[in-house]
mmCIF file of C-alpha atoms in Angstrom:
data_model
loop_
_atom_site.group_PDB
_atom_site.id
_atom_site.type_symbol
_atom_site.label_atom_id
_atom_site.label_comp_id
_atom_site.label_asym_id
_atom_site.label_seq_id
_atom_site.Cartn_x
_atom_site.Cartn_y
_atom_site.Cartn_z
ATOM 1 C CA MET A 1 0.059 0.026 0.033
ATOM 2 C CA THR A 2 1.260 3.419 -0.933
ATOM 3 C CA ILE A 3 -0.044 6.983 -0.559
ATOM 4 C CA ASN A 4 0.965 9.069 -3.563
ATOM 5 C CA PRO A 5 0.660 12.898 -4.040
ATOM 6 C CA GLY A 6 -2.511 13.787 -5.890
ATOM 7 C CA TRP A 7 -5.829 15.470 -5.630
ATOM 8 C CA PRO A 8 -7.334 12.952 -3.186
ATOM 9 C CA VAL A 9 -4.536 13.866 -0.655
ATOM 10 C CA VAL A 10 -4.927 17.565 -1.275
ATOM 11 C CA ALA A 11 -8.696 17.241 -0.587
ATOM 12 C CA ALA A 12 -8.089 15.211 2.545
ATOM 13 C CA LEU A 13 -5.600 17.822 3.821
ATOM 14 C CA LEU A 14 -7.878 20.716 3.180
ATOM 15 C CA LEU A 15 -10.711 18.986 4.862
ATOM 16 C CA LEU A 16 -8.696 18.104 7.834
ATOM 17 C CA MET A 17 -7.333 21.622 8.203
ATOM 18 C CA ALA A 18 -10.907 22.950 7.891
ATOM 19 C CA ILE A 19 -11.868 20.667 10.763
ATOM 20 C CA THR A 20 -8.904 21.851 12.825
ATOM 21 C CA LEU A 21 -9.730 25.659 12.239
ATOM 22 C CA ALA A 22 -13.416 25.108 12.879
ATOM 23 C CA ALA A 23 -12.613 23.346 16.194
ATOM 24 C CA HIS A 24 -10.234 26.116 17.269
ATOM 25 C CA ARG A 25 -12.916 28.753 16.428
ATOM 26 C CA VAL A 26 -15.726 26.954 18.245
ATOM 27 C CA ALA A 27 -13.596 26.190 21.394
ATOM 28 C CA GLY A 28 -12.103 29.744 21.476
ATOM 29 C CA PHE A 29 -8.567 28.495 21.811
ATOM 30 C CA GLY A 30 -7.193 31.346 19.653
ATOM 31 C CA LEU A 31 -4.658 29.090 17.951
ATOM 32 C CA GLY A 32 -6.217 28.910 14.478
ATOM 33 C CA ARG A 33 -3.650 31.002 12.799
ATOM 34 C CA SER A 34 -0.837 28.998 14.475
ATOM 35 C CA ALA A 35 -2.386 25.699 13.381
ATOM 36 C CA LEU A 36 -2.652 27.022 9.721
ATOM 37 C CA VAL A 37 0.933 28.208 9.743
ATOM 38 C CA ALA A 38 2.139 24.907 11.308
ATOM 39 C CA GLY A 39 0.280 22.948 8.654
ATOM 40 C CA LEU A 40 1.713 25.011 5.773
ATOM 41 C CA ARG A 41 5.257 24.661 7.302
ATOM 42 C CA ALA A 42 4.836 20.891 7.661
ATOM 43 C CA CYS A 43 3.914 20.536 3.997
ATOM 44 C CA LEU A 44 6.847 22.731 2.859
ATOM 45 C CA GLN A 45 9.390 21.219 5.260
ATOM 46 C CA LEU A 46 8.395 17.582 4.474
ATOM 47 C CA GLY A 47 8.527 18.348 0.857
ATOM 48 C CA VAL A 48 12.107 19.727 1.225
ATOM 49 C CA ALA A 49 13.001 16.727 3.561
ATOM 50 C CA ALA A 50 11.788 14.234 0.918
ATOM 51 C CA VAL A 51 13.969 15.958 -1.646
ATOM 52 C CA VAL A 52 17.045 16.073 0.618
ATOM 53 C CA ILE A 53 16.676 12.610 1.896
ATOM 54 C CA THR A 54 16.264 11.173 -1.627
ATOM 55 C CA SER A 55 19.603 12.912 -2.607
ATOM 56 C CA VAL A 56 21.642 11.805 0.394
ATOM 57 C CA ILE A 57 20.198 8.408 1.341
ATOM 58 C CA GLY A 58 22.631 6.551 -0.873
ATOM 59 C CA SER A 59 25.680 8.089 0.837
ATOM 60 C CA LEU A 60 26.499 7.049 4.398
ATOM 61 C CA PRO A 61 28.412 10.202 5.240
ATOM 62 C CA LEU A 62 25.818 12.479 3.806
ATOM 63 C CA SER A 63 23.142 10.544 5.783
ATOM 64 C CA ILE A 64 25.155 11.130 9.001
ATOM 65 C CA ALA A 65 25.495 14.745 8.171
ATOM 66 C CA LEU A 66 21.845 15.042 7.738
ATOM 67 C CA ALA A 67 21.136 13.380 11.088
ATOM 68 C CA VAL A 68 23.494 15.971 12.679
ATOM 69 C CA VAL A 69 21.670 18.744 11.065
ATOM 70 C CA MET A 70 18.325 17.313 12.280
ATOM 71 C CA PHE A 71 19.902 17.112 15.807
ATOM 72 C CA ALA A 72 20.953 20.793 15.614
ATOM 73 C CA MET A 73 17.521 21.887 14.633
ATOM 74 C CA ALA A 74 16.064 19.890 17.492
ATOM 75 C CA VAL A 75 18.371 21.641 19.946
ATOM 76 C CA LEU A 76 17.487 25.022 18.455
ATOM 77 C CA THR A 77 13.817 24.372 18.726
ATOM 78 C CA THR A 78 13.756 23.100 22.276
ATOM 79 C CA CYS A 79 15.990 26.045 23.457
ATOM 80 C CA ARG A 80 13.564 28.573 21.929
ATOM 81 C CA ARG A 81 10.512 26.701 23.425
ATOM 82 C CA VAL A 82 11.950 26.834 27.005
ATOM 83 C CA GLU A 83 13.439 30.343 26.471
ATOM 84 C CA ALA A 84 16.994 29.214 27.228
ATOM 85 C CA SER A 85 18.736 30.006 23.900
ATOM 86 C CA SER A 86 21.974 30.976 25.564
ATOM 87 C CA SER A 87 22.243 27.599 27.158
ATOM 88 C CA TRP A 88 22.093 25.569 23.875
ATOM 89 C CA PRO A 89 25.463 23.742 24.423
ATOM 90 C CA TRP A 90 24.036 22.238 27.558
ATOM 91 C CA ALA A 91 20.757 21.454 26.021
ATOM 92 C CA ALA A 92 22.696 19.753 23.179
ATOM 93 C CA ALA A 93 24.805 17.809 25.817
ATOM 94 C CA ALA A 94 21.604 16.498 27.546
ATOM 95 C CA MET A 95 19.973 15.427 24.374
ATOM 96 C CA ALA A 96 23.166 13.937 22.876
ATOM 97 C CA GLY A 97 23.550 11.928 26.085
ATOM 98 C CA GLY A 98 20.122 10.493 25.460
ATOM 99 C CA VAL A 99 20.383 10.012 21.653
ATOM 100 C CA LEU A 100 23.859 8.675 21.031
ATOM 101 C CA PRO A 101 23.680 5.567 23.294
ATOM 102 C CA VAL A 102 20.432 4.470 21.731
ATOM 103 C CA LEU A 103 21.830 4.793 18.156
ATOM 104 C CA ALA A 104 25.012 3.029 19.328
ATOM 105 C CA VAL A 105 23.048 0.065 20.735
ATOM 106 C CA VAL A 106 20.778 -0.478 17.631
ATOM 107 C CA LEU A 107 23.659 -0.111 15.259
ATOM 108 C CA ALA A 108 26.167 -2.167 17.220
ATOM 109 C CA THR A 109 23.819 -5.120 17.742
ATOM 110 C CA GLY A 110 22.999 -5.106 14.014
ATOM 111 C CA THR A 111 19.347 -4.605 14.695
ATOM 112 C CA VAL A 112 19.440 -1.555 12.303
ATOM 113 C CA PRO A 113 21.810 -1.833 9.301
ATOM 114 C CA PHE A 114 24.513 0.854 9.094
ATOM 115 C CA THR A 115 23.048 2.564 6.003
ATOM 116 C CA GLY A 116 21.586 5.909 5.303
ATOM 117 C CA LEU A 117 18.205 4.269 4.601
ATOM 118 C CA ALA A 118 18.075 3.052 8.158
ATOM 119 C CA ILE A 119 19.877 5.667 10.064
ATOM 120 C CA ILE A 120 17.964 8.680 9.009
ATOM 121 C CA PRO A 121 14.451 7.603 10.112
ATOM 122 C CA ILE A 122 15.679 5.963 13.287
ATOM 123 C CA ALA A 123 17.804 8.979 14.239
ATOM 124 C CA GLY A 124 14.912 11.288 13.408
ATOM 125 C CA ILE A 125 12.493 9.432 15.677
ATOM 126 C CA VAL A 126 14.879 9.263 18.597
ATOM 127 C CA ILE A 127 16.046 12.863 18.270
ATOM 128 C CA GLY A 128 12.547 14.104 17.980
ATOM 129 C CA ASN A 129 11.348 12.407 21.141
ATOM 130 C CA ALA A 130 14.427 13.394 23.147
ATOM 131 C CA MET A 131 13.652 17.021 22.037
ATOM 132 C CA THR A 132 10.106 16.546 23.444
ATOM 133 C CA ALA A 133 11.390 15.219 26.768
ATOM 134 C CA HIS A 134 13.850 17.945 27.061
ATOM 135 C CA THR A 135 11.129 20.675 26.226
ATOM 136 C CA LEU A 136 8.636 19.313 28.679
ATOM 137 C CA ALA A 137 11.260 18.926 31.502
ATOM 138 C CA GLY A 138 12.502 22.433 30.864
ATOM 139 C CA ARG A 139 9.078 24.084 30.874
ATOM 140 C CA ARG A 140 7.958 22.270 34.014
ATOM 141 C CA THR A 141 11.145 22.713 36.080
ATOM 142 C CA PHE A 142 11.617 26.382 34.997
ATOM 143 C CA ALA A 143 7.940 27.162 35.881
ATOM 144 C CA ALA A 144 8.566 25.433 39.308
ATOM 145 C CA LEU A 145 11.665 27.509 39.958
ATOM 146 C CA ARG A 146 9.783 30.781 39.213
ATOM 147 C CA GLU A 147 6.775 29.881 41.237
ATOM 148 C CA GLU A 148 8.592 28.407 44.190
ATOM 149 C CA HIS A 149 11.502 30.668 44.565
ATOM 150 C CA ALA A 150 10.799 31.143 48.285
ATOM 151 C CA GLN A 151 11.334 27.413 48.684
ATOM 152 C CA TYR A 152 14.681 27.802 46.969
ATOM 153 C CA GLU A 153 15.714 30.663 49.225
ATOM 154 C CA ALA A 154 14.451 28.557 52.271
ATOM 155 C CA CYS A 155 16.681 25.752 51.179
ATOM 156 C CA LEU A 156 19.650 28.178 51.058
ATOM 157 C CA SER A 157 18.823 29.684 54.431
ATOM 158 C CA ILE A 158 19.165 26.243 56.201
ATOM 159 C CA GLY A 159 22.612 25.647 54.607
ATOM 160 C CA LEU A 160 21.838 23.715 51.406
ATOM 161 C CA LEU A 161 24.052 24.433 48.385
ATOM 162 C CA PRO A 162 22.327 26.174 45.347
ATOM 163 C CA ALA A 163 22.366 22.894 43.429
ATOM 164 C CA GLN A 164 20.656 21.061 46.364
ATOM 165 C CA GLY A 165 18.081 23.823 46.687
ATOM 166 C CA ILE A 166 17.197 23.753 42.914
ATOM 167 C CA HIS A 167 17.008 19.870 43.037
ATOM 168 C CA GLU A 168 14.531 20.108 45.933
ATOM 169 C CA VAL A 169 12.255 22.292 43.823
ATOM 170 C CA ILE A 170 12.433 20.570 40.538
ATOM 171 C CA HIS A 171 12.991 16.878 41.184
ATOM 172 C CA ARG A 172 9.324 16.090 41.486
ATOM 173 C CA ARG A 173 8.584 17.939 38.247
ATOM 174 C CA THR A 174 11.083 16.226 35.961
ATOM 175 C CA PRO A 175 9.303 12.833 35.774
ATOM 176 C CA GLU A 176 6.207 14.595 34.354
ATOM 177 C CA ALA A 177 8.157 15.022 31.100
ATOM 178 C CA LEU A 178 8.340 11.289 30.749
ATOM 179 C CA LEU A 179 4.696 10.421 31.326
ATOM 180 C CA PRO A 180 3.439 11.029 27.725
ATOM 181 C CA GLY A 181 6.085 8.700 26.429
ATOM 182 C CA LEU A 182 5.324 6.006 29.073
ATOM 183 C CA ASP A 183 1.660 6.243 28.289
ATOM 184 C CA GLN A 184 2.445 5.654 24.591
ATOM 185 C CA VAL A 185 4.444 2.578 25.387
ATOM 186 C CA LYS A 186 1.741 1.250 27.756
ATOM 187 C CA THR A 187 -1.115 1.691 25.228
ATOM 188 C CA THR A 188 0.645 0.705 21.996
ATOM 189 C CA GLY A 189 -1.232 -2.119 20.254
ATOM 190 C CA VAL A 190 -4.286 -1.431 22.418
ATOM 191 C CA VAL A 191 -5.171 2.315 22.061
ATOM 192 C CA THR A 192 -2.773 3.309 19.307
ATOM 193 C CA LEU A 193 -0.734 1.885 16.416
ATOM 194 C CA PRO A 194 2.361 4.386 16.247
ATOM 195 C CA GLY A 195 4.167 5.519 13.248
ATOM 196 C CA ALA A 196 6.844 2.821 13.028
ATOM 197 C CA PHE A 197 4.193 0.152 12.928
ATOM 198 C CA ILE A 198 2.089 1.824 10.349
ATOM 199 C CA GLY A 199 5.241 2.731 8.259
ATOM 200 C CA VAL A 200 6.281 -0.921 8.073
ATOM 201 C CA MET A 201 2.791 -2.120 7.208
ATOM 202 C CA LEU A 202 2.373 0.594 4.489
ATOM 203 C CA GLY A 203 5.822 -0.473 3.152
ATOM 204 C CA GLY A 204 4.617 -3.995 2.605
ATOM 205 C CA GLY A 205 6.056 -5.595 5.838
ATOM 206 C CA THR A 206 4.136 -8.180 7.901
ATOM 207 C CA PRO A 207 2.404 -7.358 11.112
ATOM 208 C CA VAL A 208 5.125 -9.274 12.979
ATOM 209 C CA GLN A 209 7.827 -7.165 11.367
ATOM 210 C CA ALA A 210 5.876 -4.059 12.049
ATOM 211 C CA ALA A 211 5.456 -5.011 15.709
ATOM 212 C CA THR A 212 9.141 -5.810 16.074
ATOM 213 C CA ALA A 213 10.180 -2.396 14.540
ATOM 214 C CA GLN A 214 7.684 -0.636 16.778
ATOM 215 C CA VAL A 215 9.023 -2.332 19.966
ATOM 216 C CA LEU A 216 12.565 -1.418 19.105
ATOM 217 C CA VAL A 217 11.530 2.206 18.502
ATOM 218 C CA LEU A 218 9.552 2.441 21.699
ATOM 219 C CA PHE A 219 12.460 1.036 23.857
ATOM 220 C CA GLY A 220 14.824 3.458 22.176
ATOM 221 C CA ILE A 221 12.523 6.361 22.846
ATOM 222 C CA MET A 222 12.162 5.479 26.535
ATOM 223 C CA ALA A 223 15.868 5.213 26.880
ATOM 224 C CA ALA A 224 16.585 8.414 25.091
ATOM 225 C CA GLN A 225 13.945 10.484 26.952
ATOM 226 C CA THR A 226 14.854 9.117 30.405
ATOM 227 C CA VAL A 227 18.614 9.848 29.920
ATOM 228 C CA THR A 228 17.879 13.339 28.355
ATOM 229 C CA ALA A 229 15.424 14.324 31.216
ATOM 230 C CA GLY A 230 17.979 13.096 33.927
ATOM 231 C CA LEU A 231 20.842 14.997 32.331
ATOM 232 C CA ALA A 232 18.804 18.141 31.862
ATOM 233 C CA GLU A 233 17.679 17.979 35.513
ATOM 234 C CA ARG A 234 21.375 17.754 36.635
ATOM 235 C CA LEU A 235 22.439 20.599 34.452
ATOM 236 C CA ILE A 236 19.619 22.689 35.646
ATOM 237 C CA SER A 237 20.586 22.026 39.286
ATOM 238 C CA GLN A 238 24.127 23.089 38.383
ATOM 239 C CA ARG A 239 22.699 26.305 36.962
ATOM 240 C CA ARG A 240 24.057 25.623 33.510
ATOM 241 C CA LEU A 241 20.921 24.965 31.655
ATOM 242 C CA LEU A 242 18.672 27.996 32.556
ATOM 243 C CA PRO A 243 16.839 30.941 30.971
ATOM 244 C CA GLU A 244 18.445 34.254 31.603
ATOM 245 C CA ASP A 245 15.908 35.405 34.129
ATOM 246 C CA LEU A 246 16.585 32.342 36.322
ATOM 247 C CA GLN A 247 20.309 32.647 35.801
ATOM 248 C CA ARG A 248 19.909 36.139 37.626
ATOM 249 C CA ALA A 249 17.418 34.797 40.243
ATOM 250 C CA LEU A 250 19.147 31.715 41.346
ATOM 251 C CA ILE A 251 22.141 33.341 43.005
ATOM 252 C CA ASP A 252 24.021 31.962 46.053
#
């Protein structure tokens, strides 16, 4: 089964966008314009991605370079989302700590062949989910540090170090970044059939092959997200990965 570009796809996309915009309008969310822009960007970006991937997928060095570019864009996106652009090297370190071990395992075990055709999609999935975990962890912990600054000061007043005070505030918030991923894993095959499963099926694979690929992806996502969130928490506690306002507020 394949889905080819054409008028049926165009009609489906227009109808789906119309439903989205109507739902925003009825609910009063005020994000209709953002949804429209996001949809247009997705069409443009995926079109460009299809052209780029087609041109580099036959070359292993170019495929690795593309994965690096994808990682860089993910770091840029998450830093903007958590308003910590100046801390991008530390965000990159946290995400790399989650992504690289997963890619090393799946490649070293031979589960995924060391080819551009395999590396690009696997790297994209793992990088994207590590980015999500980093964004959620950052938004929740930074909000906690702003809302509970008095607790941080109280920790300092009883002799705790700044890193210990920050940890007391944020440690219970960080696991919240992992809950969406855990829920996805727990409900896969019961509530949802995620992308890797559908992709293998659409590509002509058997249900068993699709299930195997999906389990591999889900385990990789769990590992990458957990490591990324844990490293991000540590870097936040050390006051390395922070927005500028918190860098000023969290003084000794």
